[in-house]
Short mmCIF file of C-alpha atoms in Angstrom, two decimals:
data_model
loop_
_atom_site.label_atom_id
_atom_site.label_comp_id
_atom_site.label_asym_id
_atom_site.label_seq_id
_atom_site.Cartn_x
_atom_site.Cartn_y
_atom_site.Cartn_z
CA UNK A 298 102.25 87.08 52.06
CA UNK A 299 102.30 86.69 55.82
CA UNK A 300 105.33 88.19 57.57
CA UNK A 301 106.25 87.40 61.16
CA UNK A 302 107.59 90.19 63.28
CA UNK A 303 109.45 90.34 66.55
CA UNK A 304 108.11 93.16 68.72
CA UNK A 305 110.61 92.90 71.60
CA UNK A 306 110.04 93.74 75.26
CA UNK A 307 110.04 97.48 74.68
CA UNK A 308 106.79 97.14 72.69
CA UNK A 309 104.94 96.47 75.94
CA UNK A 310 106.14 99.56 77.75
CA UNK A 311 108.61 102.11 76.53
CA UNK A 312 107.85 101.85 72.88
CA UNK A 313 104.13 101.21 73.20
CA UNK A 314 103.53 104.07 70.75
CA UNK A 315 105.92 102.48 68.23
CA UNK A 316 104.04 99.21 68.49
CA UNK A 317 100.64 100.93 68.14
CA UNK A 318 101.75 102.85 65.07
CA UNK A 319 103.14 99.70 63.42
CA UNK A 320 99.87 97.87 64.06
CA UNK A 321 97.91 100.83 62.71
CA UNK A 322 100.02 100.99 59.55
CA UNK A 323 99.70 97.24 59.06
CA UNK A 324 95.93 97.30 59.30
CA UNK A 325 95.61 100.39 57.11
CA UNK A 326 97.85 98.96 54.38
CA UNK A 327 96.44 95.43 54.85
CA UNK A 328 99.93 94.07 55.50
CA UNK A 329 99.81 90.58 56.88
CA UNK A 330 102.05 91.27 59.84
CA UNK A 331 101.84 88.86 62.71
CA UNK A 332 103.74 88.98 66.00
CA UNK A 333 106.09 86.02 66.38
CA UNK A 334 104.07 83.54 68.48
CA UNK A 335 105.52 82.99 71.96
CA UNK A 336 108.58 85.18 71.36
CA UNK A 337 111.01 85.70 74.26
CA UNK A 338 113.29 88.51 75.35
CA UNK A 339 116.52 88.86 73.35
CA UNK A 340 118.51 89.70 76.48
CA UNK A 341 119.04 93.39 75.64
CA UNK A 342 122.36 94.70 76.97
CA UNK A 343 122.49 92.29 79.88
CA UNK A 344 123.62 89.34 77.77
CA UNK A 345 126.99 91.00 77.41
CA UNK A 346 127.82 89.98 80.94
CA UNK A 347 126.22 86.54 80.82
CA UNK A 348 127.94 83.50 79.28
CA UNK A 349 127.87 83.58 75.47
CA UNK A 350 125.54 80.56 75.36
CA UNK A 351 122.76 82.47 77.13
CA UNK A 352 122.59 85.29 74.59
CA UNK A 353 122.78 82.81 71.75
CA UNK A 354 120.02 80.66 73.21
CA UNK A 355 117.68 83.62 73.69
CA UNK A 356 118.19 84.64 70.06
CA UNK A 357 118.18 81.07 68.69
CA UNK A 358 114.85 80.32 70.31
CA UNK A 359 113.28 83.23 68.45
CA UNK A 360 114.99 82.20 65.21
CA UNK A 361 113.67 78.66 65.65
CA UNK A 362 110.13 79.92 66.31
CA UNK A 363 110.26 81.99 63.10
CA UNK A 364 109.88 79.06 60.80
CA UNK A 365 109.32 81.28 57.75
CA UNK A 366 111.85 82.80 55.43
CA UNK A 367 111.89 86.25 56.96
CA UNK A 368 111.71 87.71 60.43
CA UNK A 369 110.96 91.37 60.73
CA UNK A 370 112.50 93.05 63.77
CA UNK A 371 111.22 96.40 64.94
CA UNK A 372 113.54 97.30 67.84
CA UNK A 373 117.12 98.24 66.94
CA UNK A 374 118.79 96.53 69.87
CA UNK A 375 116.85 93.31 69.26
CA UNK A 376 117.82 93.61 65.60
CA UNK A 377 121.47 93.80 66.60
CA UNK A 378 121.26 90.87 69.03
CA UNK A 379 119.39 88.61 66.62
CA UNK A 380 121.63 89.49 63.70
CA UNK A 381 124.77 88.89 65.75
CA UNK A 382 123.50 85.51 66.94
CA UNK A 383 122.50 84.57 63.43
CA UNK A 384 126.01 85.36 62.16
CA UNK A 385 127.61 83.26 64.89
CA UNK A 386 125.27 80.33 64.20
CA UNK A 387 126.09 80.52 60.51
CA UNK A 388 129.85 80.75 60.94
CA UNK A 389 130.46 78.57 63.96
CA UNK A 390 129.26 74.95 63.66
CA UNK A 391 130.15 74.27 67.32
CA UNK A 392 127.75 76.90 68.64
CA UNK A 393 125.19 75.77 66.14
CA UNK A 394 125.21 72.19 67.35
CA UNK A 395 125.17 73.34 70.99
CA UNK A 396 122.12 75.48 70.30
CA UNK A 397 120.41 72.65 68.47
CA UNK A 398 120.94 70.57 71.59
CA UNK A 399 119.60 73.24 73.94
CA UNK A 400 116.56 73.92 71.77
CA UNK A 401 115.68 70.22 71.88
CA UNK A 402 114.79 70.76 75.56
CA UNK A 403 111.89 72.80 74.28
CA UNK A 404 111.15 70.65 71.26
CA UNK A 405 112.36 73.33 68.88
CA UNK A 406 114.59 73.10 65.85
CA UNK A 407 116.64 75.56 63.84
CA UNK A 408 115.90 75.56 60.13
CA UNK A 409 118.97 74.77 57.99
CA UNK A 410 119.06 78.23 56.49
CA UNK A 411 118.04 80.55 59.27
CA UNK A 412 115.34 83.14 58.55
CA UNK A 413 116.48 86.38 56.98
CA UNK A 414 116.40 89.17 59.55
CA UNK A 415 114.86 92.34 58.25
CA UNK A 416 114.71 95.72 59.88
CA UNK A 417 111.40 97.53 59.80
CA UNK A 418 112.97 100.46 57.91
CA UNK A 419 114.05 98.19 55.06
CA UNK A 420 110.81 96.26 55.04
CA UNK A 421 108.71 99.40 54.59
CA UNK A 422 110.70 100.49 51.52
CA UNK A 423 108.84 97.71 49.70
CA UNK A 424 105.69 99.78 49.95
CA UNK A 425 105.05 102.72 47.69
CA UNK A 426 103.69 105.25 50.19
CA UNK A 427 102.95 107.87 47.54
CA UNK A 428 99.97 105.72 46.49
CA UNK A 429 98.44 105.79 49.95
CA UNK A 430 99.03 109.39 50.94
CA UNK A 431 95.98 111.21 52.23
CA UNK A 432 94.87 114.04 49.90
CA UNK A 433 94.40 116.33 52.91
CA UNK A 434 97.89 115.82 54.22
CA UNK A 435 100.40 118.64 53.99
CA UNK A 436 103.93 117.47 54.59
CA UNK A 437 106.33 119.41 56.79
CA UNK A 438 110.11 119.18 56.82
CA UNK A 439 111.54 116.39 58.95
CA UNK A 440 115.06 115.18 59.67
CA UNK A 441 115.78 111.49 60.12
CA UNK A 442 117.90 109.66 62.66
CA UNK A 443 118.92 106.00 62.37
CA UNK A 444 121.03 105.58 65.48
CA UNK A 445 123.82 103.03 65.87
CA UNK A 446 122.43 99.57 65.46
CA UNK A 447 120.76 100.12 62.11
CA UNK A 448 124.04 101.51 60.75
CA UNK A 449 126.74 99.44 62.48
CA UNK A 450 128.03 96.73 62.53
CA UNK A 451 125.34 95.15 60.37
CA UNK A 452 124.35 98.05 58.17
CA UNK A 453 120.83 98.29 56.81
CA UNK A 454 119.73 100.53 53.96
CA UNK A 455 120.65 104.01 55.23
CA UNK A 456 118.39 105.74 52.72
CA UNK A 457 115.35 103.77 53.80
CA UNK A 458 113.84 106.41 56.09
CA UNK A 459 114.42 109.13 53.49
CA UNK A 460 112.75 106.97 50.81
CA UNK A 461 109.59 106.16 52.72
CA UNK A 462 109.11 109.56 54.32
CA UNK A 463 109.59 111.52 51.11
CA UNK A 464 107.25 109.13 49.29
CA UNK A 465 104.72 109.84 52.02
CA UNK A 466 105.02 113.59 51.31
CA UNK A 467 107.54 114.88 53.84
CA UNK A 468 110.43 117.02 52.61
CA UNK A 469 113.36 115.17 54.23
CA UNK A 470 116.22 117.35 55.39
CA UNK A 471 119.65 115.78 55.03
CA UNK A 472 121.68 115.69 58.24
CA UNK A 473 125.24 114.62 58.95
CA UNK A 474 124.61 113.08 62.35
CA UNK A 475 121.94 110.62 61.28
CA UNK A 476 124.00 107.56 62.20
CA UNK A 477 125.78 109.03 65.21
CA UNK A 478 125.26 107.94 68.81
CA UNK A 479 122.59 109.23 71.20
CA UNK A 480 124.42 107.95 74.29
CA UNK A 481 122.54 104.66 74.35
CA UNK A 482 122.62 102.85 77.64
CA UNK A 483 125.24 104.99 79.31
CA UNK A 484 125.27 103.83 82.91
CA UNK A 485 125.59 107.21 84.55
CA UNK A 486 122.41 109.02 83.89
CA UNK A 487 123.36 112.32 85.45
CA UNK A 488 126.26 112.50 83.03
CA UNK A 489 126.65 115.68 80.97
CA UNK A 490 127.92 113.50 78.12
CA UNK A 491 124.56 111.99 77.24
CA UNK A 492 122.90 115.41 77.43
CA UNK A 493 125.46 116.92 75.08
CA UNK A 494 125.04 114.08 72.59
CA UNK A 495 121.27 114.44 72.53
CA UNK A 496 121.36 118.22 72.39
CA UNK A 497 123.77 118.10 69.48
CA UNK A 498 121.48 115.83 67.47
CA UNK A 499 118.47 118.06 68.08
CA UNK A 500 120.54 121.18 67.47
CA UNK A 501 121.39 120.05 63.97
CA UNK A 502 117.77 119.24 63.15
CA UNK A 503 116.65 122.61 64.51
CA UNK A 504 119.37 124.57 62.73
CA UNK A 505 118.33 123.05 59.43
CA UNK A 506 114.72 124.12 60.03
CA UNK A 507 113.24 120.68 60.46
CA UNK A 508 109.90 120.59 62.25
CA UNK A 509 110.48 117.13 63.67
CA UNK A 510 112.92 114.27 63.96
CA UNK A 511 111.94 110.80 62.74
CA UNK A 512 113.62 107.99 64.68
CA UNK A 513 113.57 104.21 64.39
CA UNK A 514 114.88 103.09 67.78
CA UNK A 515 113.09 103.08 71.17
CA UNK A 516 116.22 103.92 73.15
CA UNK A 517 117.13 106.85 70.90
CA UNK A 518 113.64 108.28 71.22
CA UNK A 519 113.68 107.93 74.98
CA UNK A 520 117.07 109.58 75.34
CA UNK A 521 116.17 112.42 73.01
CA UNK A 522 112.96 113.05 74.92
CA UNK A 523 114.55 112.95 78.35
CA UNK A 524 117.81 114.71 77.66
CA UNK A 525 117.01 116.78 74.57
CA UNK A 526 117.00 120.32 75.78
CA UNK A 527 115.22 122.48 74.67
CA UNK A 528 112.52 119.97 73.75
CA UNK A 529 112.04 119.18 70.10
CA UNK A 530 109.36 116.98 68.52
CA UNK A 531 110.73 113.44 68.16
CA UNK A 532 108.50 110.73 66.72
CA UNK A 533 108.86 107.24 65.39
CA UNK A 534 108.97 107.29 61.60
CA UNK A 535 105.97 104.98 61.59
CA UNK A 536 103.99 107.66 63.41
CA UNK A 537 104.91 110.20 60.72
CA UNK A 538 103.95 107.70 58.02
CA UNK A 539 100.63 107.09 59.74
CA UNK A 540 99.86 110.82 59.88
CA UNK A 541 100.57 111.11 56.15
CA UNK A 542 98.15 108.29 55.44
CA UNK A 543 95.48 110.13 57.39
CA UNK A 544 95.39 107.78 60.39
CA UNK A 545 94.11 109.41 63.57
CA UNK A 546 96.93 110.43 65.95
CA UNK A 547 95.40 108.50 68.86
CA UNK A 548 95.73 105.27 66.86
CA UNK A 549 99.38 106.06 66.38
CA UNK A 550 100.05 106.59 70.05
CA UNK A 551 100.39 110.35 69.72
CA UNK A 552 98.89 112.15 72.74
CA UNK A 553 95.85 114.24 71.80
CA UNK A 554 96.88 117.56 73.28
CA UNK A 555 99.72 117.85 70.78
CA UNK B 289 147.39 85.61 88.36
CA UNK B 290 148.71 82.67 86.38
CA UNK B 291 152.37 83.66 86.32
CA UNK B 292 152.44 85.04 89.76
CA UNK B 293 155.67 84.34 91.58
CA UNK B 294 159.08 85.70 90.76
CA UNK B 295 162.03 83.37 91.49
CA UNK B 296 163.11 85.38 94.55
CA UNK B 297 159.70 85.00 96.19
CA UNK B 298 159.66 81.24 95.64
CA UNK B 299 163.11 80.84 97.19
CA UNK B 300 162.16 83.01 100.13
CA UNK B 301 158.96 81.09 100.80
CA UNK B 302 160.87 77.82 100.73
CA UNK B 303 163.49 79.20 103.12
CA UNK B 304 160.68 80.19 105.51
CA UNK B 305 159.46 76.60 105.49
CA UNK B 306 162.91 75.23 106.15
CA UNK B 307 163.90 74.10 102.66
CA UNK B 308 167.29 75.15 101.36
CA UNK B 309 167.87 75.61 97.67
CA UNK B 310 170.01 78.02 95.72
CA UNK B 311 168.96 80.08 92.74
CA UNK B 312 171.40 78.18 90.59
CA UNK B 313 169.92 74.78 91.54
CA UNK B 314 166.44 76.09 90.85
CA UNK B 315 167.42 77.11 87.35
CA UNK B 316 169.14 73.78 86.84
CA UNK B 317 165.88 71.99 87.68
CA UNK B 318 164.10 74.17 85.17
CA UNK B 319 166.70 73.24 82.60
CA UNK B 320 166.17 69.53 83.33
CA UNK B 321 162.45 69.95 82.83
CA UNK B 322 161.62 69.17 86.46
CA UNK B 323 160.13 72.62 86.87
CA UNK B 324 158.12 74.73 84.44
CA UNK B 325 159.71 77.50 82.46
CA UNK B 326 159.27 81.01 83.74
CA UNK B 327 157.64 83.87 81.94
CA UNK B 328 159.80 86.87 81.16
CA UNK B 329 158.42 90.20 82.19
CA UNK B 330 159.93 93.68 81.98
CA UNK B 331 160.09 95.69 85.20
CA UNK B 332 159.23 99.34 85.67
CA UNK B 333 162.59 99.91 87.28
CA UNK B 334 164.27 98.46 84.19
CA UNK B 335 165.62 94.95 83.90
CA UNK B 336 163.73 91.70 83.53
CA UNK B 337 162.26 89.23 86.02
CA UNK B 338 161.07 85.69 85.47
CA UNK B 339 157.71 84.68 86.86
CA UNK B 340 156.72 81.10 87.67
CA UNK B 341 153.27 79.55 88.16
CA UNK B 342 152.26 79.29 91.81
CA UNK B 343 152.12 75.49 91.69
CA UNK B 344 155.91 75.49 91.09
CA UNK B 345 156.28 75.85 94.84
CA UNK B 346 154.47 72.58 95.66
CA UNK B 347 156.31 70.72 92.94
CA UNK B 348 159.67 71.95 94.17
CA UNK B 349 158.84 70.83 97.72
CA UNK B 350 158.04 67.32 96.41
CA UNK B 351 161.36 67.25 94.55
CA UNK B 352 163.30 68.26 97.66
CA UNK B 353 161.48 65.70 99.81
CA UNK B 354 162.25 62.91 97.36
CA UNK B 355 165.86 64.04 97.18
CA UNK B 356 166.11 63.76 100.94
CA UNK B 357 164.98 60.16 100.62
CA UNK B 358 168.08 59.60 98.53
CA UNK B 359 166.55 59.45 95.04
CA UNK B 360 168.56 60.71 92.08
CA UNK B 361 167.20 63.48 89.91
CA UNK B 362 166.58 60.96 87.12
CA UNK B 363 164.44 58.83 89.43
CA UNK B 364 162.61 61.87 90.71
CA UNK B 365 161.77 62.91 87.18
CA UNK B 366 160.22 59.48 86.58
CA UNK B 367 158.17 59.69 89.77
CA UNK B 368 156.80 63.14 89.28
CA UNK B 369 153.65 63.37 87.22
CA UNK B 370 154.94 63.38 83.66
CA UNK B 371 152.60 66.11 82.62
CA UNK B 372 153.48 69.29 84.35
CA UNK B 373 150.05 70.33 85.63
CA UNK B 374 148.92 73.14 83.39
CA UNK B 375 147.88 76.25 85.26
CA UNK B 376 144.26 77.34 84.92
CA UNK B 377 144.08 78.40 81.32
CA UNK B 378 144.25 82.18 81.28
CA UNK B 379 141.12 83.67 79.82
CA UNK B 380 142.19 84.47 76.33
CA UNK B 381 140.61 86.79 73.86
CA UNK B 382 140.19 84.65 70.73
CA UNK B 383 141.18 87.51 68.44
CA UNK B 384 144.30 88.63 70.32
CA UNK B 385 146.34 88.34 67.12
CA UNK B 386 144.24 91.07 65.56
CA UNK B 387 144.83 93.35 68.54
CA UNK B 388 148.52 93.29 67.70
CA UNK B 389 147.72 95.31 64.57
CA UNK B 390 146.89 98.32 66.76
CA UNK B 391 149.18 101.16 65.77
CA UNK B 392 148.17 103.36 68.70
CA UNK B 393 146.62 106.04 66.50
CA UNK B 394 144.05 106.82 69.20
CA UNK B 395 141.08 107.17 66.84
CA UNK B 396 138.99 104.76 68.94
CA UNK B 397 139.26 107.06 71.94
CA UNK B 398 138.70 110.21 69.94
CA UNK B 399 135.63 109.03 68.04
CA UNK B 400 134.01 107.46 71.10
CA UNK B 401 130.89 109.47 71.94
CA UNK B 402 131.21 108.69 75.64
CA UNK B 403 135.01 108.91 76.00
CA UNK B 404 134.68 111.63 78.61
CA UNK B 405 133.16 109.07 80.95
CA UNK B 406 135.97 106.57 80.46
CA UNK B 407 138.94 106.24 82.78
CA UNK B 408 141.11 105.04 79.92
CA UNK B 409 140.79 104.99 76.15
CA UNK B 410 140.16 101.61 74.50
CA UNK B 411 143.59 101.65 72.80
CA UNK B 412 145.33 101.94 76.16
CA UNK B 413 143.54 98.82 77.37
CA UNK B 414 144.51 97.01 74.17
CA UNK B 415 148.16 97.89 74.72
CA UNK B 416 147.99 96.85 78.38
CA UNK B 417 146.38 93.54 77.43
CA UNK B 418 149.15 92.84 74.91
CA UNK B 419 151.69 93.46 77.65
CA UNK B 420 150.02 90.60 79.57
CA UNK B 421 146.63 90.22 81.25
CA UNK B 422 148.13 91.10 84.63
CA UNK B 423 149.14 94.52 83.38
CA UNK B 424 145.53 95.51 82.84
CA UNK B 425 144.73 98.44 85.05
CA UNK B 426 141.41 98.74 86.77
CA UNK B 427 139.24 100.95 84.54
CA UNK B 428 135.54 101.50 83.97
CA UNK B 429 136.02 101.58 80.18
CA UNK B 430 134.46 98.19 79.31
CA UNK B 431 131.35 99.08 81.32
CA UNK B 432 130.98 102.59 79.96
CA UNK B 433 131.13 101.41 76.33
CA UNK B 434 127.63 101.79 74.89
CA UNK B 435 128.39 99.49 71.96
CA UNK B 436 127.81 102.05 69.19
CA UNK B 437 130.59 100.52 67.03
CA UNK B 438 131.85 103.93 65.87
CA UNK B 439 135.39 102.94 66.91
CA UNK B 440 135.31 99.73 64.91
CA UNK B 441 133.95 101.54 61.91
CA UNK B 442 136.73 104.13 62.01
CA UNK B 443 139.64 101.93 63.10
CA UNK B 444 142.21 101.94 60.26
CA UNK B 445 143.43 98.49 61.31
CA UNK B 446 139.96 96.95 61.64
CA UNK B 447 140.47 95.91 65.23
CA UNK B 448 137.45 94.35 66.97
CA UNK B 449 137.41 96.96 69.75
CA UNK B 450 133.83 96.40 70.89
CA UNK B 451 134.26 92.64 71.03
CA UNK B 452 137.42 93.12 73.07
CA UNK B 453 135.70 95.40 75.59
CA UNK B 454 132.81 92.95 75.74
CA UNK B 455 135.29 90.17 76.49
CA UNK B 456 136.89 92.20 79.31
CA UNK B 457 133.50 92.86 80.76
CA UNK B 458 132.36 89.28 80.60
CA UNK B 459 135.40 87.26 81.59
CA UNK B 460 138.72 88.93 80.88
CA UNK B 461 139.10 90.78 84.16
CA UNK B 462 139.62 89.23 87.58
CA UNK B 463 136.90 89.94 90.18
CA UNK B 464 138.97 92.65 91.85
CA UNK B 465 139.08 94.73 88.70
CA UNK B 466 135.43 94.36 87.79
CA UNK B 467 133.15 97.28 87.97
CA UNK B 468 129.49 96.53 88.57
CA UNK B 469 127.30 98.80 86.59
CA UNK B 470 123.94 98.41 88.22
CA UNK B 471 123.70 95.07 90.03
CA UNK B 472 120.15 95.74 91.15
CA UNK B 473 118.85 96.23 87.60
CA UNK B 474 120.74 93.19 86.42
CA UNK B 475 119.12 91.10 89.11
CA UNK B 476 115.62 92.34 88.29
CA UNK B 477 116.21 91.88 84.58
CA UNK B 478 117.23 88.24 84.93
CA UNK B 479 114.62 87.35 87.52
CA UNK B 480 111.87 88.71 85.26
CA UNK B 481 113.36 86.86 82.32
CA UNK B 482 113.35 83.60 84.22
CA UNK B 483 109.90 84.13 85.69
CA UNK B 484 108.26 85.24 82.45
CA UNK B 485 110.56 84.61 79.50
CA UNK B 486 110.28 88.32 78.81
CA UNK B 487 111.79 91.21 80.56
CA UNK B 488 112.04 94.88 80.42
CA UNK B 489 114.67 96.98 78.81
CA UNK B 490 116.08 98.19 82.07
CA UNK B 491 119.11 99.52 80.32
CA UNK B 492 116.83 101.98 78.61
CA UNK B 493 114.82 102.88 81.64
CA UNK B 494 117.66 103.24 84.06
CA UNK B 495 116.94 106.91 83.97
CA UNK B 496 113.51 106.21 85.35
CA UNK B 497 114.49 104.58 88.62
CA UNK B 498 112.52 101.40 88.93
CA UNK B 499 110.80 100.40 92.11
CA UNK B 500 109.50 96.88 92.60
CA UNK B 501 107.06 95.75 95.27
CA UNK B 502 106.20 92.10 95.98
CA UNK B 503 107.05 89.12 93.85
CA UNK B 504 105.46 86.51 91.59
CA UNK B 505 101.82 87.23 90.80
CA UNK B 506 101.69 90.13 93.24
CA UNK B 507 104.68 91.87 91.77
CA UNK B 508 104.17 95.56 91.00
CA UNK B 509 106.57 97.73 89.05
CA UNK B 510 106.84 101.48 89.29
CA UNK B 511 108.80 103.85 87.12
CA UNK B 512 109.69 107.30 88.30
CA UNK B 513 109.43 109.59 85.33
CA UNK B 514 111.37 112.79 84.94
CA UNK B 515 109.11 115.79 84.78
CA UNK B 516 105.70 116.49 86.23
CA UNK B 517 104.16 113.04 85.70
CA UNK B 518 105.99 111.67 88.70
CA UNK B 519 105.66 107.98 89.39
CA UNK B 520 103.81 105.59 87.14
CA UNK B 521 102.85 101.98 87.67
CA UNK B 522 103.46 99.64 84.79
CA UNK B 523 102.42 96.05 84.30
CA UNK B 524 105.00 93.28 84.32
CA UNK B 525 105.69 91.75 80.89
CA UNK B 526 103.34 89.01 79.69
CA UNK B 527 104.50 85.41 80.05
CA UNK B 528 105.58 82.94 77.41
CA UNK B 529 103.79 79.58 77.21
CA UNK B 530 105.98 76.76 78.46
CA UNK B 531 108.06 78.37 81.16
CA UNK B 532 109.48 75.25 82.76
CA UNK B 533 110.93 74.05 79.44
CA UNK B 534 112.26 77.55 78.80
CA UNK B 535 114.00 77.64 82.18
CA UNK B 536 115.48 74.22 81.62
CA UNK B 537 116.89 75.31 78.27
CA UNK B 538 118.22 78.55 79.76
CA UNK B 539 120.03 76.58 82.46
CA UNK B 540 121.40 74.26 79.81
CA UNK B 541 122.68 77.24 77.79
CA UNK B 542 124.64 78.49 80.81
CA UNK B 543 126.82 75.37 80.78
CA UNK B 544 129.29 76.53 78.19
CA UNK B 545 131.92 79.03 79.16
#
């Protein structure tokens, strides 16, 4: 079954490695994943200062383009924005009719029951990774980190990362801070606050003898890499999954020297 | 400020312009429905003052002019626009009723991962807002909020804290109390979005310091990376297909408040 997915703007730059590893997994597992044709930006954090209609339009356009039953969203912030817009469209008939009117300008239409928005973490739990594990792969202990938008306010399955990674052969170390905040888009970048938050997350993983931290959000990974001190290996969970399946690191966006 | 002028100020302004009216007469006009009712507001020094919309002044002048012409109050009432012009509707937070549930436990401030950066805790802003929009102090809190929703998750009274801060950021605060986070990034973000339909998560790369040279097809973007890599050029995001229709729709979507 073909599944459309929304890569988001970060897939072209910051989270290029996330995107590469998802594509690699999809081709290895013969998943029929297809990027949403002609998708547009969801507005990231900037829509919070624009009129409500702008954020809703940016999300509605993507929802209208995804004519199917499901839309897979890989970036956490996009997931939050699309999910929020979908809730408003479902609950508020006024906004819904306004959006229908705006979308007409582009010849688009919202389907009566909007597509179900799926996070990548939940989607991958449908696959039994133990069947695809490479016989040469030796798992090492990893901790997982969901970040905010997969846990609140529209919670996804918060055992999903544990399920897929342990099926792929990694001993998953339980942590208490897996849904805590990494500092996100804190405006002041020289702030000690963001450094402390990131250090604390890595400290827990290190104290519990994890050899790496599996994350699902581009912003979290970026923050942990920039502010995490001392450095600790942080990878997208899809990169860890790819390694367990025996996919070459360069395909997964992992630099060779590591 | 919708309820801006206390009675004393109105009387003084009128006196300066040569109109004579006593406090008692003013209140009588209010009682007759010629003037709008005032809004009661507690004072720091103790006691209470009544505040009247600024347009009360113009209306009162009209009344006094008509009175000079020899009209009775009854006739004046008929002549004045029947509908008292409503002041600009104050920007209201649709869920204000839910804010009243706040029991000032302070958990929202304590659980907030970035509370050290905030001038004031969210609960203080909630209390100030309930006191009246004019009581809101100038604070960076709505702009510092990273939207992690920890406060909403932990709030014992299920108050929509993040939505409230979002509202303050978007429209709830007058221009003088607004705090621009990074106007330059905002501008670049929206211009890319309009030019290409896609943008760049500048929020996430604010740490990188973006540099942009040229515009349109010749636009070049540079990110300054922390660490030894230094500066790196990146390509602008790819374009969506029908940009003119997209822009039209985006403009259309801006219409609603």
